PDB file of C-alpha atoms in Angstrom:
ATOM      1  CA  MET A 131       0.000   0.000   0.000  1.00  0.00           C
ATOM      2  CA  SER A 132       1.014   3.576  -0.471  1.00  0.00           C
ATOM      3  CA  LEU A 133      -0.476   6.921   0.385  1.00  0.00           C
ATOM      4  CA  PRO A 134       0.009  10.344  -1.238  1.00  0.00           C
ATOM      5  CA  ILE A 135       1.070  12.746   1.507  1.00  0.00           C
ATOM      6  CA  GLY A 136       3.152  15.863   1.916  1.00  0.00           C
ATOM      7  CA  ASN A 137       1.301  18.168  -0.433  1.00  0.00           C
ATOM      8  CA  ASP A 138      -2.026  18.428  -2.195  1.00  0.00           C
ATOM      9  CA  SER A 139      -0.708  18.199  -5.762  1.00  0.00           C
ATOM     10  CA  PHE A 140      -1.452  14.477  -6.191  1.00  0.00           C
ATOM     11  CA  TRP A 141      -5.163  14.873  -5.465  1.00  0.00           C
ATOM     12  CA  ILE A 142      -5.462  18.196  -7.290  1.00  0.00           C
ATOM     13  CA  ASP A 143      -3.812  16.764 -10.418  1.00  0.00           C
ATOM     14  CA  LEU A 144      -5.648  13.424 -10.331  1.00  0.00           C
ATOM     15  CA  LEU A 145      -9.125  14.761  -9.647  1.00  0.00           C
ATOM     16  CA  SER A 146      -8.830  17.843 -11.870  1.00  0.00           C
ATOM     17  CA  ASP A 147      -7.599  15.726 -14.777  1.00  0.00           C
ATOM     18  CA  ALA A 148     -10.377  13.181 -14.227  1.00  0.00           C
ATOM     19  CA  SER A 149     -12.959  15.936 -13.967  1.00  0.00           C
ATOM     20  CA  HIS A 150     -11.879  17.819 -17.076  1.00  0.00           C
ATOM     21  CA  ASN A 151     -10.864  14.915 -19.321  1.00  0.00           C
ATOM     22  CA  TRP A 152     -13.176  12.098 -18.255  1.00  0.00           C
ATOM     23  CA  GLY A 153     -16.195  14.014 -16.989  1.00  0.00           C
ATOM     24  CA  LEU A 154     -15.793  12.738 -13.420  1.00  0.00           C
ATOM     25  CA  ILE A 155     -18.330  14.324 -11.061  1.00  0.00           C
ATOM     26  CA  MET A 156     -17.851  12.104  -7.983  1.00  0.00           C
ATOM     27  CA  TYR A 157     -14.822  10.232  -6.648  1.00  0.00           C
ATOM     28  CA  GLU A 158     -15.359   7.087  -4.572  1.00  0.00           C
ATOM     29  CA  GLN A 159     -12.701   6.249  -1.995  1.00  0.00           C
ATOM     30  CA  ASP A 160     -13.334   2.601  -1.229  1.00  0.00           C
ATOM     31  CA  TRP A 161     -11.733   0.227   1.269  1.00  0.00           C
ATOM     32  CA  LEU A 162     -11.087   2.942   3.846  1.00  0.00           C
ATOM     33  CA  HIS A 163     -11.281   0.338   6.616  1.00  0.00           C
ATOM     34  CA  ALA A 164      -8.556  -1.828   5.062  1.00  0.00           C
ATOM     35  CA  GLN A 165      -6.269   1.098   4.320  1.00  0.00           C
ATOM     36  CA  THR A 166      -6.645   2.370   7.863  1.00  0.00           C
ATOM     37  CA  SER A 167      -6.183  -0.943   9.659  1.00  0.00           C
ATOM     38  CA  LYS A 168      -3.573  -2.572   7.401  1.00  0.00           C
ATOM     39  CA  PHE A 169      -1.321   0.355   6.443  1.00  0.00           C
ATOM     40  CA  ILE A 170       1.066   0.725   9.376  1.00  0.00           C
ATOM     41  CA  PRO A 171       1.803   4.464   8.918  1.00  0.00           C
ATOM     42  CA  LEU A 172      -1.921   5.214   9.333  1.00  0.00           C
ATOM     43  CA  ARG A 173      -1.913   3.279  12.609  1.00  0.00           C
ATOM     44  CA  THR A 174       1.247   4.851  13.990  1.00  0.00           C
ATOM     45  CA  ASP A 175       1.047   8.529  12.934  1.00  0.00           C
ATOM     46  CA  ILE A 176      -1.817  10.349  14.631  1.00  0.00           C
ATOM     47  CA  ASN A 177      -1.940  13.090  11.959  1.00  0.00           C
ATOM     48  CA  LEU A 178      -1.437  11.105   8.768  1.00  0.00           C
ATOM     49  CA  GLY A 179      -5.038   9.988   8.229  1.00  0.00           C
ATOM     50  CA  GLU A 180      -6.317  13.514   8.709  1.00  0.00           C
ATOM     51  CA  GLN A 181      -3.737  14.902   6.260  1.00  0.00           C
ATOM     52  CA  TRP A 182      -4.641  12.275   3.668  1.00  0.00           C
ATOM     53  CA  LEU A 183      -8.396  12.876   3.805  1.00  0.00           C
ATOM     54  CA  ILE A 184      -8.107  16.684   4.014  1.00  0.00           C
ATOM     55  CA  SER A 185      -5.771  16.676   1.008  1.00  0.00           C
ATOM     56  CA  MET A 186      -8.238  14.504  -0.914  1.00  0.00           C
ATOM     57  CA  GLY A 187     -10.986  16.983  -0.029  1.00  0.00           C
ATOM     58  CA  LYS A 188      -8.916  19.938  -1.236  1.00  0.00           C
ATOM     59  CA  GLY A 189      -8.325  18.165  -4.543  1.00  0.00           C
ATOM     60  CA  ALA A 190     -12.050  17.519  -4.916  1.00  0.00           C
ATOM     61  CA  GLU A 191     -12.793  21.161  -4.102  1.00  0.00           C
ATOM     62  CA  LYS A 192     -10.384  22.378  -6.799  1.00  0.00           C
ATOM     63  CA  ALA A 193     -11.841  19.907  -9.303  1.00  0.00           C
ATOM     64  CA  GLY A 194     -15.439  20.781  -8.408  1.00  0.00           C
ATOM     65  CA  ILE A 195     -16.419  17.195  -7.637  1.00  0.00           C
ATOM     66  CA  THR A 196     -17.817  15.357  -4.625  1.00  0.00           C
ATOM     67  CA  ILE A 197     -16.427  12.427  -2.641  1.00  0.00           C
ATOM     68  CA  GLN A 198     -18.154   9.236  -1.589  1.00  0.00           C
ATOM     69  CA  TYR A 199     -16.644   7.166   1.232  1.00  0.00           C
ATOM     70  CA  CYS A 200     -16.962   3.381   1.226  1.00  0.00           C
ATOM     71  CA  SER A 201     -16.054   0.853   3.893  1.00  0.00           C
ATOM     72  CA  SER A 202     -15.388   3.692   6.282  1.00  0.00           C
ATOM     73  CA  TYR A 203     -15.011   3.688  10.034  1.00  0.00           C
ATOM     74  CA  PRO A 204     -16.766   6.276  12.220  1.00  0.00           C
ATOM     75  CA  ARG A 205     -13.438   8.153  12.370  1.00  0.00           C
ATOM     76  CA  HIS A 206     -13.639   8.735   8.604  1.00  0.00           C
ATOM     77  CA  ALA A 207     -17.205  10.001   8.849  1.00  0.00           C
ATOM     78  CA  LEU A 208     -16.242  12.340  11.686  1.00  0.00           C
ATOM     79  CA  GLN A 209     -13.236  13.633   9.712  1.00  0.00           C
ATOM     80  CA  ALA A 210     -15.639  14.406   6.862  1.00  0.00           C
ATOM     81  CA  LEU A 211     -17.109  17.174   9.032  1.00  0.00           C
ATOM     82  CA  GLU A 212     -14.058  19.184   7.932  1.00  0.00           C
ATOM     83  CA  ILE A 213     -14.361  18.103   4.292  1.00  0.00           C
ATOM     84  CA  PRO A 214     -17.475  19.607   2.656  1.00  0.00           C
ATOM     85  CA  ARG A 215     -16.879  17.643  -0.559  1.00  0.00           C
ATOM     86  CA  VAL A 216     -17.725  14.362   1.211  1.00  0.00           C
ATOM     87  CA  THR A 217     -21.422  14.120   0.453  1.00  0.00           C
ATOM     88  CA  GLN A 218     -22.234  10.438   0.867  1.00  0.00           C
ATOM     89  CA  ALA A 219     -20.967   7.260   2.510  1.00  0.00           C
ATOM     90  CA  ARG A 220     -21.848   3.628   2.044  1.00  0.00           C
ATOM     91  CA  VAL A 221     -23.391   2.341   5.259  1.00  0.00           C
ATOM     92  CA  SER A 222     -23.541  -1.354   4.350  1.00  0.00           C
ATOM     93  CA  SER A 223     -20.910  -3.991   3.809  1.00  0.00           C
ATOM     94  CA  ASP A 224     -20.086  -5.236   0.315  1.00  0.00           C
ATOM     95  CA  TYR A 225     -22.955  -7.136  -1.226  1.00  0.00           C
ATOM     96  CA  THR A 226     -20.578  -9.886  -2.326  1.00  0.00           C
ATOM     97  CA  SER A 227     -19.782 -10.649   1.309  1.00  0.00           C
ATOM     98  CA  HIS A 228     -23.499 -11.330   1.755  1.00  0.00           C
ATOM     99  CA  ILE A 229     -23.417 -13.797  -1.140  1.00  0.00           C
ATOM    100  CA  VAL A 230     -20.135 -15.513  -0.245  1.00  0.00           C
ATOM    101  CA  HIS A 231     -20.264 -15.426   3.569  1.00  0.00           C
ATOM    102  CA  LYS A 232     -24.007 -15.039   4.143  1.00  0.00           C
ATOM    103  CA  GLY A 233     -23.357 -11.793   6.002  1.00  0.00           C
ATOM    104  CA  ASN A 234     -26.075  -9.414   7.071  1.00  0.00           C
ATOM    105  CA  GLN A 235     -25.453  -6.499   4.733  1.00  0.00           C
ATOM    106  CA  TRP A 236     -29.036  -5.284   5.177  1.00  0.00           C
ATOM    107  CA  ASN A 237     -28.275  -4.115   8.717  1.00  0.00           C
ATOM    108  CA  ILE A 238     -27.856  -0.403   7.927  1.00  0.00           C
ATOM    109  CA  GLY A 239     -30.031   1.348  10.506  1.00  0.00           C
ATOM    110  CA  ILE A 240     -27.423   2.569  12.993  1.00  0.00           C
ATOM    111  CA  THR A 241     -24.799   3.466  10.403  1.00  0.00           C
ATOM    112  CA  SER A 242     -27.427   5.330   8.360  1.00  0.00           C
ATOM    113  CA  MET A 243     -28.415   7.385  11.400  1.00  0.00           C
ATOM    114  CA  LEU A 244     -24.789   8.319  12.082  1.00  0.00           C
ATOM    115  CA  ALA A 245     -24.159   9.361   8.479  1.00  0.00           C
ATOM    116  CA  ASP A 246     -27.376  11.383   8.339  1.00  0.00           C
ATOM    117  CA  ALA A 247     -26.630  13.099  11.659  1.00  0.00           C
ATOM    118  CA  LEU A 248     -23.277  14.194  10.204  1.00  0.00           C
ATOM    119  CA  GLY A 249     -24.908  15.579   7.049  1.00  0.00           C
ATOM    120  CA  ILE A 250     -23.654  12.737   4.864  1.00  0.00           C
ATOM    121  CA  ALA A 251     -26.135  10.942   2.620  1.00  0.00           C
ATOM    122  CA  PRO A 252     -26.166   7.228   3.499  1.00  0.00           C
ATOM    123  CA  PHE A 253     -26.374   4.622   0.759  1.00  0.00           C
ATOM    124  CA  LYS A 254     -26.445   0.843   0.605  1.00  0.00           C
ATOM    125  CA  ASP A 255     -24.308  -1.269  -1.694  1.00  0.00           C
ATOM    126  CA  VAL A 256     -25.972  -2.786  -4.745  1.00  0.00           C
ATOM    127  CA  PHE A 257     -28.269  -5.753  -4.402  1.00  0.00           C
ATOM    128  CA  TRP A 258     -29.366  -8.547  -6.663  1.00  0.00           C
ATOM    129  CA  SER A 259     -32.985  -8.977  -7.579  1.00  0.00           C
ATOM    130  CA  THR A 260     -32.579 -12.774  -7.756  1.00  0.00           C
ATOM    131  CA  SER A 261     -30.580 -15.226  -5.654  1.00  0.00           C
ATOM    132  CA  ASN A 262     -28.637 -16.330  -8.741  1.00  0.00           C
ATOM    133  CA  GLU A 263     -27.536 -13.358 -10.830  1.00  0.00           C
ATOM    134  CA  PRO A 264     -26.835 -14.588 -14.388  1.00  0.00           C
ATOM    135  CA  GLY A 265     -23.261 -13.961 -15.517  1.00  0.00           C
ATOM    136  CA  SER A 266     -21.912 -13.213 -12.043  1.00  0.00           C
ATOM    137  CA  SER A 267     -18.759 -14.906 -10.802  1.00  0.00           C
ATOM    138  CA  TYR A 268     -20.272 -15.003  -7.287  1.00  0.00           C
ATOM    139  CA  LYS A 269     -22.449 -18.012  -6.508  1.00  0.00           C
TER     140      LYS A 269
END
């Protein structure tokens, strides 16, 4: 894993280029939980996570796009209070974990209330309309 830190140019360049050349209007930062728990510098430097997310927000501001958080911890949602470009957060687990591990990805009540209380629109991951989705690699 790696993390762009030290200045805002990475996020400004990436998101501005994507906005102007690809028509990007929203950036999704997924796997926040894994990055936070598995990337040692984020666990050992008290300021690094804040710098990373604030820098991402500044890049989104310059590019005129919004940010959607996925697989976030409450700490990410709380940090978003300082990042107006974070407008939504996924409040459910991945749908594939429901298929593969029979997890309860419908349990979104508490996380939805937290997101809404923070001014972040909650959303649930996709769902299948049948138990066997034709063409899917997940069974």
